[in-house]
XYZ file of C-alpha atoms in Angstrom:
574
model
C -58.808 -79.969 98.329
C -59.058 -76.406 99.631
C -61.230 -74.040 97.648
C -59.856 -70.878 96.039
C -60.701 -67.816 98.116
C -59.908 -64.157 97.724
C -57.331 -62.968 100.243
C -58.475 -60.589 102.941
C -57.431 -56.964 102.324
C -55.043 -56.854 105.292
C -53.290 -60.051 104.159
C -52.887 -58.922 100.543
C -51.667 -55.504 101.729
C -48.911 -57.103 103.817
C -47.872 -59.391 100.975
C -47.660 -56.410 98.620
C -45.779 -54.378 101.227
C -43.243 -57.191 101.569
C -42.318 -56.752 97.894
C -41.416 -53.097 98.451
C -40.280 -52.967 102.077
C -37.852 -55.602 103.308
C -35.777 -53.724 105.905
C -35.202 -50.304 107.468
C -32.736 -49.610 104.650
C -35.446 -49.992 102.008
C -37.697 -47.602 103.943
C -34.918 -45.011 104.160
C -34.223 -45.383 100.440
C -37.876 -44.795 99.525
C -38.196 -41.795 101.839
C -34.948 -40.218 100.605
C -36.203 -40.509 97.033
C -39.514 -38.907 98.061
C -37.542 -36.040 99.599
C -35.470 -35.597 96.446
C -38.625 -35.577 94.330
C -39.954 -32.869 96.628
C -36.940 -30.673 95.868
C -35.398 -30.959 99.317
C -31.932 -29.507 99.923
C -31.552 -30.930 103.427
C -32.457 -34.485 104.459
C -32.104 -35.757 108.029
C -32.400 -39.418 109.035
C -32.566 -40.710 112.618
C -32.615 -44.343 113.778
C -33.327 -46.237 116.964
C -32.243 -49.881 117.139
C -31.114 -49.714 113.538
C -34.588 -48.563 112.476
C -36.386 -51.580 113.885
C -38.059 -49.550 116.601
C -37.980 -46.084 115.014
C -37.026 -44.303 111.773
C -37.429 -40.569 111.196
C -36.767 -38.908 107.836
C -37.201 -35.141 107.689
C -36.749 -32.779 104.723
C -37.286 -29.183 103.637
C -39.086 -30.035 100.405
C -42.355 -28.699 99.005
C -44.464 -30.651 101.487
C -47.836 -32.410 101.098
C -51.166 -30.605 100.919
C -53.335 -31.217 103.982
C -56.191 -32.775 102.018
C -53.763 -35.100 100.216
C -52.299 -36.667 103.363
C -54.810 -39.574 103.578
C -54.254 -40.321 99.886
C -50.494 -40.451 100.421
C -50.799 -43.744 102.320
C -53.167 -45.412 99.891
C -51.712 -47.837 97.371
C -51.412 -46.588 93.798
C -51.931 -42.953 94.798
C -49.167 -40.634 93.550
C -48.479 -37.106 92.350
C -45.669 -38.241 90.017
C -47.667 -39.565 87.021
C -51.250 -39.298 85.842
C -51.705 -41.525 82.774
C -50.107 -44.477 81.000
C -48.144 -42.261 78.604
C -46.145 -40.911 81.538
C -44.591 -44.362 82.031
C -42.601 -43.861 78.832
C -40.540 -40.940 80.171
C -40.449 -41.056 83.956
C -38.320 -38.245 85.374
C -39.037 -38.792 89.068
C -37.965 -41.470 91.544
C -41.447 -42.355 92.700
C -44.273 -43.200 90.336
C -45.862 -46.477 91.490
C -47.717 -44.975 94.446
C -46.750 -47.904 96.678
C -43.966 -46.755 99.010
C -45.859 -44.880 101.733
C -48.804 -47.266 101.495
C -46.490 -50.250 101.953
C -44.675 -48.622 104.871
C -47.994 -47.793 106.520
C -49.212 -51.386 106.117
C -46.363 -52.869 108.201
C -45.714 -50.212 110.867
C -47.083 -47.424 112.995
C -46.698 -44.385 110.742
C -46.838 -40.673 111.458
C -46.533 -37.955 108.792
C -46.186 -34.258 109.598
C -46.083 -31.992 106.580
C -46.622 -28.405 105.528
C -46.983 -27.478 101.864
C -45.249 -24.246 100.940
C -48.452 -22.745 99.539
C -50.401 -23.446 102.744
C -49.932 -21.497 105.943
C -50.658 -24.469 108.194
C -49.434 -28.051 108.307
C -51.129 -31.373 108.798
C -50.705 -34.530 110.863
C -51.598 -38.063 109.768
C -51.295 -41.137 111.990
C -51.750 -44.682 110.654
C -51.482 -48.085 112.284
C -51.166 -51.151 110.049
C -52.490 -49.104 107.137
C -55.561 -47.735 108.914
C -55.806 -43.936 109.309
C -56.417 -43.107 112.981
C -55.912 -39.339 112.990
C -55.883 -36.558 110.411
C -55.852 -32.977 111.634
C -54.209 -29.624 111.158
C -51.167 -28.675 113.260
C -48.444 -26.063 113.361
C -45.250 -27.458 111.874
C -42.267 -26.430 109.776
C -42.365 -26.355 105.952
C -41.397 -29.689 104.448
C -42.208 -33.238 105.537
C -41.343 -35.398 108.535
C -42.079 -39.135 108.327
C -41.797 -41.278 111.449
C -41.957 -45.081 111.252
C -42.210 -47.109 114.476
C -42.393 -50.820 115.328
C -41.518 -52.021 111.852
C -43.187 -55.358 110.957
C -44.982 -55.482 114.328
C -47.905 -57.085 112.449
C -45.740 -59.093 110.061
C -43.677 -61.481 112.236
C -42.723 -63.626 109.226
C -40.695 -60.688 107.932
C -39.555 -59.232 111.271
C -37.633 -62.380 112.217
C -35.364 -61.882 109.217
C -34.160 -58.449 110.336
C -30.516 -58.257 111.340
C -29.112 -56.982 114.625
C -29.422 -53.271 115.396
C -25.786 -52.768 114.387
C -26.316 -54.715 111.157
C -29.411 -52.744 110.153
C -27.635 -49.478 110.998
C -24.810 -50.418 108.654
C -27.282 -51.174 105.845
C -29.039 -47.823 106.320
C -25.696 -46.040 106.504
C -24.687 -47.588 103.177
C -27.867 -46.279 101.527
C -27.471 -42.768 102.935
C -23.802 -42.551 101.951
C -24.549 -43.724 98.426
C -27.203 -41.050 97.938
C -24.898 -38.445 99.443
C -22.280 -39.329 96.815
C -24.815 -39.254 93.988
C -26.236 -35.903 95.211
C -23.279 -33.974 96.647
C -25.233 -30.695 96.507
C -27.687 -31.963 99.164
C -27.109 -31.862 102.917
C -27.439 -35.347 104.452
C -27.363 -36.147 108.157
C -27.651 -39.639 109.636
C -28.104 -40.162 113.370
C -28.230 -43.365 115.378
C -29.364 -43.346 118.991
C -29.170 -39.519 118.984
C -25.556 -39.535 117.745
C -24.468 -38.207 114.340
C -22.672 -40.973 112.446
C -22.535 -39.379 108.994
C -23.099 -35.949 107.503
C -22.338 -33.892 104.408
C -22.275 -30.154 103.848
C -23.950 -29.816 100.459
C -23.146 -26.781 98.266
C -23.015 -27.544 94.547
C -20.010 -25.355 93.712
C -17.645 -26.674 96.363
C -18.648 -30.227 97.228
C -18.255 -33.052 94.730
C -18.913 -36.781 94.711
C -15.161 -37.351 94.932
C -14.953 -35.245 98.102
C -17.526 -37.469 99.786
C -15.949 -40.712 98.573
C -12.634 -39.509 99.999
C -14.359 -39.522 103.371
C -16.092 -42.880 103.210
C -13.688 -45.067 101.206
C -10.369 -46.330 102.640
C -7.681 -43.659 102.709
C -4.640 -45.753 101.725
C -5.472 -45.967 97.998
C -6.124 -43.009 95.663
C -9.528 -42.731 93.998
C -9.618 -42.353 90.244
C -12.344 -40.615 88.301
C -13.353 -41.098 84.688
C -16.055 -39.832 82.352
C -17.350 -40.851 78.954
C -19.935 -39.139 76.779
C -21.423 -41.364 74.093
C -24.357 -39.056 73.369
C -27.000 -39.433 74.617
C -25.324 -41.727 77.199
C -23.121 -40.160 79.862
C -21.256 -42.205 82.449
C -19.142 -41.004 85.363
C -17.187 -43.559 87.371
C -15.068 -43.513 90.505
C -12.716 -46.403 91.176
C -10.477 -47.297 94.076
C -8.323 -50.374 93.373
C -7.709 -52.396 96.520
C -4.638 -54.595 96.506
C -5.976 -56.909 99.149
C -9.181 -57.676 97.249
C -10.084 -59.425 94.041
C -13.807 -58.607 93.911
C -15.688 -55.839 92.156
C -17.714 -53.943 94.752
C -20.119 -51.912 92.624
C -22.680 -49.203 93.285
C -24.692 -47.977 90.299
C -26.966 -44.955 89.976
C -29.022 -44.605 86.806
C -30.673 -41.199 86.343
C -30.201 -40.617 90.055
C -31.770 -43.958 90.998
C -29.794 -46.527 93.028
C -30.169 -49.861 91.217
C -28.642 -53.270 90.638
C -27.545 -53.352 87.008
C -26.132 -56.361 85.171
C -24.961 -54.429 82.094
C -22.546 -52.130 83.916
C -21.383 -54.983 86.140
C -20.704 -57.163 83.100
C -18.653 -54.388 81.486
C -16.467 -53.970 84.581
C -16.194 -57.682 85.360
C -15.030 -58.405 81.809
C -11.665 -56.918 82.791
C -11.253 -59.504 85.548
C -8.998 -58.997 88.535
C -7.440 -55.911 86.964
C -10.707 -54.057 87.703
C -11.143 -55.299 91.266
C -11.883 -52.777 93.982
C -14.582 -50.251 94.804
C -16.638 -48.773 91.964
C -19.242 -46.010 92.021
C -20.851 -45.511 88.614
C -23.355 -42.800 87.642
C -25.232 -43.351 84.370
C -27.356 -40.706 82.657
C -29.676 -41.566 79.774
C -32.799 -39.903 78.348
C -35.866 -40.969 80.406
C -37.540 -42.367 77.303
C -34.617 -44.793 76.840
C -35.098 -46.306 80.281
C -37.737 -48.662 81.687
C -37.891 -48.337 85.480
C -41.195 -50.160 85.892
C -39.870 -53.716 86.171
C -39.382 -54.171 89.922
C -41.737 -53.347 92.827
C -38.893 -51.776 94.815
C -37.547 -50.021 91.676
C -34.234 -51.802 92.293
C -33.716 -52.688 88.628
C -33.990 -50.890 85.326
C -33.936 -51.931 81.689
C -32.081 -49.949 79.039
C -33.561 -49.502 75.595
C -30.043 -49.712 74.135
C -28.143 -51.919 76.571
C -25.438 -52.567 73.990
C -24.547 -48.864 73.906
C -24.382 -48.767 77.703
C -22.084 -51.796 77.705
C -19.760 -50.289 75.093
C -19.606 -46.915 76.847
C -18.928 -48.515 80.235
C -16.274 -50.819 78.757
C -14.494 -47.890 77.103
C -14.557 -45.919 80.342
C -13.224 -48.828 82.411
C -10.486 -49.546 79.888
C -9.361 -45.895 79.920
C -9.313 -45.826 83.719
C -7.384 -49.081 83.991
C -4.781 -47.945 81.504
C -4.461 -44.614 83.278
C -3.961 -46.362 86.609
C -1.117 -48.548 85.292
C -3.020 -51.550 86.584
C -2.525 -52.961 83.108
C 0.723 -52.488 81.258
C 0.622 -52.050 77.508
C 3.785 -51.420 75.514
C 3.146 -49.339 72.371
C 4.774 -51.421 69.647
C 4.367 -51.224 65.909
C 6.295 -52.779 63.050
C 9.410 -51.177 61.658
C 10.127 -51.201 57.940
C 11.853 -54.560 58.440
C 8.831 -55.940 60.228
C 10.434 -56.024 63.678
C 8.799 -54.432 66.744
C 10.035 -50.961 67.675
C 8.761 -48.229 69.963
C 5.777 -46.366 68.562
C 6.069 -42.652 67.890
C 4.584 -40.512 70.631
C 2.582 -38.390 68.225
C -0.463 -39.776 66.449
C 0.640 -40.622 62.919
C -2.818 -41.817 61.924
C -1.692 -45.418 61.414
C -3.628 -48.276 62.964
C -1.550 -50.821 64.936
C -0.552 -53.747 62.750
C 0.742 -57.259 63.272
C 4.243 -57.699 61.953
C 5.718 -60.318 59.584
C 2.410 -61.953 58.674
C -1.210 -61.859 59.643
C -1.795 -63.921 62.749
C -4.270 -66.124 60.939
C -1.666 -67.002 58.315
C 0.893 -67.542 61.033
C -1.348 -70.068 62.708
C -2.025 -72.040 59.573
C 1.015 -71.693 57.311
C 3.339 -74.272 55.848
C 7.098 -74.810 55.946
C 9.618 -74.492 58.741
C 7.719 -71.691 60.522
C 4.389 -73.507 60.626
C 2.497 -72.922 63.867
C 1.593 -76.006 65.875
C -0.566 -76.051 68.973
C 0.107 -79.397 70.558
C 0.082 -79.720 74.318
C 3.841 -80.203 74.338
C 6.757 -79.402 72.174
C 6.786 -77.551 68.894
C 7.160 -73.943 67.968
C 3.843 -72.113 68.209
C 4.609 -68.617 66.887
C 6.878 -67.026 64.332
C 10.336 -66.201 65.655
C 11.809 -62.719 65.858
C 15.363 -61.843 64.939
C 17.772 -62.798 67.710
C 19.595 -59.519 67.191
C 16.537 -57.518 68.180
C 17.557 -55.625 71.319
C 14.293 -53.852 72.093
C 13.239 -56.556 74.525
C 15.381 -59.137 76.295
C 14.127 -62.490 77.577
C 15.708 -63.156 80.974
C 14.274 -66.574 81.709
C 11.466 -68.723 82.966
C 10.685 -68.732 86.690
C 10.039 -71.972 88.538
C 6.395 -70.882 88.788
C 6.182 -70.881 84.993
C 5.965 -67.128 84.459
C 8.300 -65.535 81.923
C 10.601 -62.649 82.846
C 11.602 -59.955 80.330
C 13.585 -56.741 80.431
C 12.118 -53.915 78.377
C 13.864 -50.547 78.524
C 14.180 -49.905 82.277
C 11.242 -52.152 83.185
C 10.913 -55.770 84.226
C 7.825 -57.537 82.846
C 6.380 -60.795 84.158
C 4.248 -62.548 81.578
C 1.740 -65.384 82.007
C 2.272 -67.555 78.888
C -1.084 -69.333 79.107
C -3.157 -66.149 79.534
C -1.130 -64.465 76.789
C -1.736 -67.286 74.353
C -5.454 -67.205 75.142
C -5.507 -63.517 74.211
C -3.760 -64.284 70.909
C -6.215 -67.089 70.115
C -9.179 -64.897 71.054
C -8.195 -62.073 68.727
C -7.433 -64.544 65.950
C -10.936 -65.992 66.192
C -12.522 -62.545 66.569
C -10.845 -61.268 63.410
C -12.087 -64.283 61.452
C -15.622 -63.947 62.826
C -15.862 -60.242 62.100
C -14.537 -60.437 58.564
C -16.865 -63.352 57.816
C -14.111 -65.484 56.286
C -15.286 -69.039 55.699
C -13.942 -72.503 55.054
C -16.157 -75.165 53.557
C -16.891 -78.512 55.183
C -16.875 -81.719 53.196
C -18.838 -83.811 53.600
C -21.572 -81.490 54.854
C -22.853 -82.264 58.350
C -26.513 -82.997 59.017
C -27.710 -80.960 62.002
C -29.798 -82.563 64.754
C -33.341 -81.138 64.975
C -32.614 -79.464 68.331
C -29.790 -77.430 66.734
C -31.334 -76.836 63.318
C -34.471 -75.234 64.790
C -32.410 -72.658 66.674
C -29.967 -72.175 63.780
C -32.832 -71.243 61.451
C -33.751 -68.371 63.800
C -30.211 -66.967 63.700
C -29.140 -67.891 60.186
C -28.503 -64.272 59.134
C -26.145 -63.584 62.045
C -24.455 -66.960 61.655
C -23.778 -66.335 57.975
C -22.231 -62.972 58.812
C -19.876 -64.842 61.148
C -18.719 -67.249 58.441
C -21.162 -70.155 58.729
C -23.020 -71.495 55.726
C -25.948 -73.915 55.474
C -27.716 -76.000 52.892
C -31.179 -77.479 53.145
C -32.326 -80.627 51.387
C -35.726 -82.250 51.836
C -36.379 -80.278 54.999
C -33.071 -81.236 56.611
C -30.515 -78.505 57.447
C -26.838 -79.223 56.777
C -23.800 -77.306 57.994
C -21.607 -76.621 54.957
C -19.157 -73.999 56.218
C -17.632 -72.589 59.415
C -15.467 -69.527 60.219
C -11.982 -69.902 58.723
C -9.294 -71.274 60.996
C -11.591 -73.446 63.095
C -10.317 -76.727 61.703
C -6.738 -75.740 62.514
C -7.632 -75.804 66.225
C -9.163 -79.279 66.107
C -12.564 -77.942 67.150
C -15.730 -79.813 66.268
C -17.809 -77.889 63.678
C -21.014 -78.829 65.510
C -19.467 -77.744 68.813
C -18.449 -74.436 67.223
C -22.012 -73.931 65.985
C -23.340 -74.565 69.498
C -20.992 -71.874 70.855
C -22.214 -69.460 68.194
C -25.869 -70.129 69.055
C -25.145 -69.633 72.756
C -23.567 -66.259 71.920
C -26.448 -65.245 69.634
C -28.985 -65.805 72.410
C -27.146 -63.636 74.930
C -29.187 -60.598 76.011
C -26.964 -58.736 78.524
C -25.702 -56.113 76.092
C -22.410 -57.776 75.184
C -20.710 -57.663 71.816
C -21.987 -61.022 70.543
C -19.028 -61.572 68.236
C -16.740 -61.191 71.254
C -18.863 -63.622 73.264
C -18.568 -66.153 70.443
C -14.810 -65.601 70.089
C -14.366 -65.969 73.849
C -16.190 -69.295 73.737
C -13.952 -70.461 70.906
C -10.831 -69.324 72.727
C -11.943 -71.168 75.857
C -12.270 -74.356 73.831
C -9.013 -73.807 71.977
C -7.101 -72.961 75.164
C -6.827 -76.702 75.748
C -4.104 -76.413 73.145
C -2.706 -73.137 74.445
C 0.656 -73.030 76.147
C 0.578 -74.551 79.603
C 2.292 -72.562 82.296
C 4.320 -75.699 83.064
C 5.759 -75.872 79.527
C 9.481 -75.244 79.139
C 9.864 -72.332 76.719
C 12.983 -71.486 74.784
C 14.184 -67.924 74.249
C 12.991 -67.680 70.649
C 9.542 -68.935 71.610
C 9.369 -66.473 74.492
C 10.274 -63.551 72.216
C 7.750 -64.720 69.634
C 5.046 -64.884 72.297
C 5.928 -61.341 73.385
C 5.669 -60.054 69.831
C 2.321 -61.652 69.084
C 0.820 -60.590 72.425
C 1.698 -56.932 71.995
C 0.459 -57.006 68.437
C -3.009 -57.682 69.870
C -5.430 -54.816 70.241
C -5.955 -55.519 73.946
C -2.829 -57.287 75.215
C -3.446 -56.436 78.847
C -5.763 -59.344 79.717
C -6.929 -62.751 78.523
C -10.555 -63.068 77.313
C -11.659 -63.994 80.838
C -10.175 -60.808 82.278
C -7.065 -62.233 83.936
C -3.939 -60.072 83.452
C -1.478 -61.367 80.857
C 1.433 -59.480 82.396
C 2.541 -57.187 85.193
C 5.345 -54.657 85.233
C 7.904 -53.437 87.758
C 9.199 -50.034 86.692
C 12.501 -48.423 87.569
C 10.574 -46.091 89.872
C 9.036 -49.108 91.617
C 12.488 -50.600 92.204
C 13.882 -47.338 93.530
C 10.959 -47.115 95.919
C 11.335 -50.743 97.040
C 15.025 -50.228 97.737
C 14.262 -46.894 99.418
C 16.345 -44.933 96.961
C 13.457 -42.600 96.226
């Protein structure tokens, strides 16, 4: 057995550098952030062989004092913070004191800098982290950092670098992202002495949207949205791409380019309707943000992730509705309980379900009783056949339903629509805490009872109830309506516990309801089911009585619309 030995300083330095520096793009990111911290208005980047042989980043910031240059390349040396209390409200990009030291450890590094308060600049040259030269020189105000022979002493990392073209693309992506986030700054990127990207700066005239117009595809308009849930502010730019189904997301939090699961979850919850390119800028108070969780500062943690999720979801929903990517018909009940067009002005009334509450509709008795078998019976309450506000035209061979509404044609996915109805039914029961008792009571296995005890308060708010006898926990009640869907009470409890342990900022009641709907969708309408006209009209009514009829719980659209304007354009009449 080999004995434990302390690593040599040069080995540990390279290992630590590998956590911060993984490619030319990560070097450029760190140096751009240093320039921004220095108050630079102009930042120039030059590459040779995609940065593998040479990277130069030059700015007009405040510069580095001559005597501080050797400290700049030492690990854990920084001008950004001074004590542990500063970690609670970091307002700069750098603070760990690792970037320049890590770059120096895996390259040949040269720094030329002149501090504004000094009349003369300084030069520092390092090789593999060792200072070889430190002297005064004449140079321009600001800082110029030159990195050569990246990973020359770290072959294990160098072999993973991409081709020169590939690394250039990665650097270009970083520079463009920062140019969008800081449109008032002048950015220039050169490769092999040729300018491949540049911006003009100027706060009053140049905006993030102007820059995105240059770098995103030109055939689709870019939409912009903002939301202010004090103290959270979010600005988003979105370009839907018809040929894609993915969410391509860039997130900046307090000016920092990061990978963030909360914002991504909020956008992804809308499914394919939200596909395309997204650029999201989040602003929160520094004290509500933990940036000290990743060596490369690529991740952050929000103090109130739930608020971020809600704000982002509201913003995305508003942008999707404004883009007509999702079609929602404003219906509300008439005095007879039939759907009619809503008034354009705000009458202060909340949207209601007509005829009867959906929960009653799903569990009633008599000729209109809802049944959710895989085949056959009526599943929703019928509407009056004389209702002329919407007309069912038929079922396509693909299973989708075709309606005529005013001058529009609407294609509806019956399965996705029914999932949305089930989801909102369960969510309403969970949120109002309605309960139905179980008899006989069910003894919980130890593996479930231990977790249930931790979440008993939340579970009881959702409609569960428990009894304990002789140290054994029994399930005595579940949210109302569960038994009507033939769901196992123990299985329902497992879904609730899974939701309760989620930590990504979601609305936990919605997570639970989505899990229930996913289980119950086994009984939802299959797209292959033959649907009669009355059933189709009933499905329409119940879908558009939902609060969010545009998508199923998994984010798939429930319907699409072809407007009269679309038809005129398709037939070249407009």
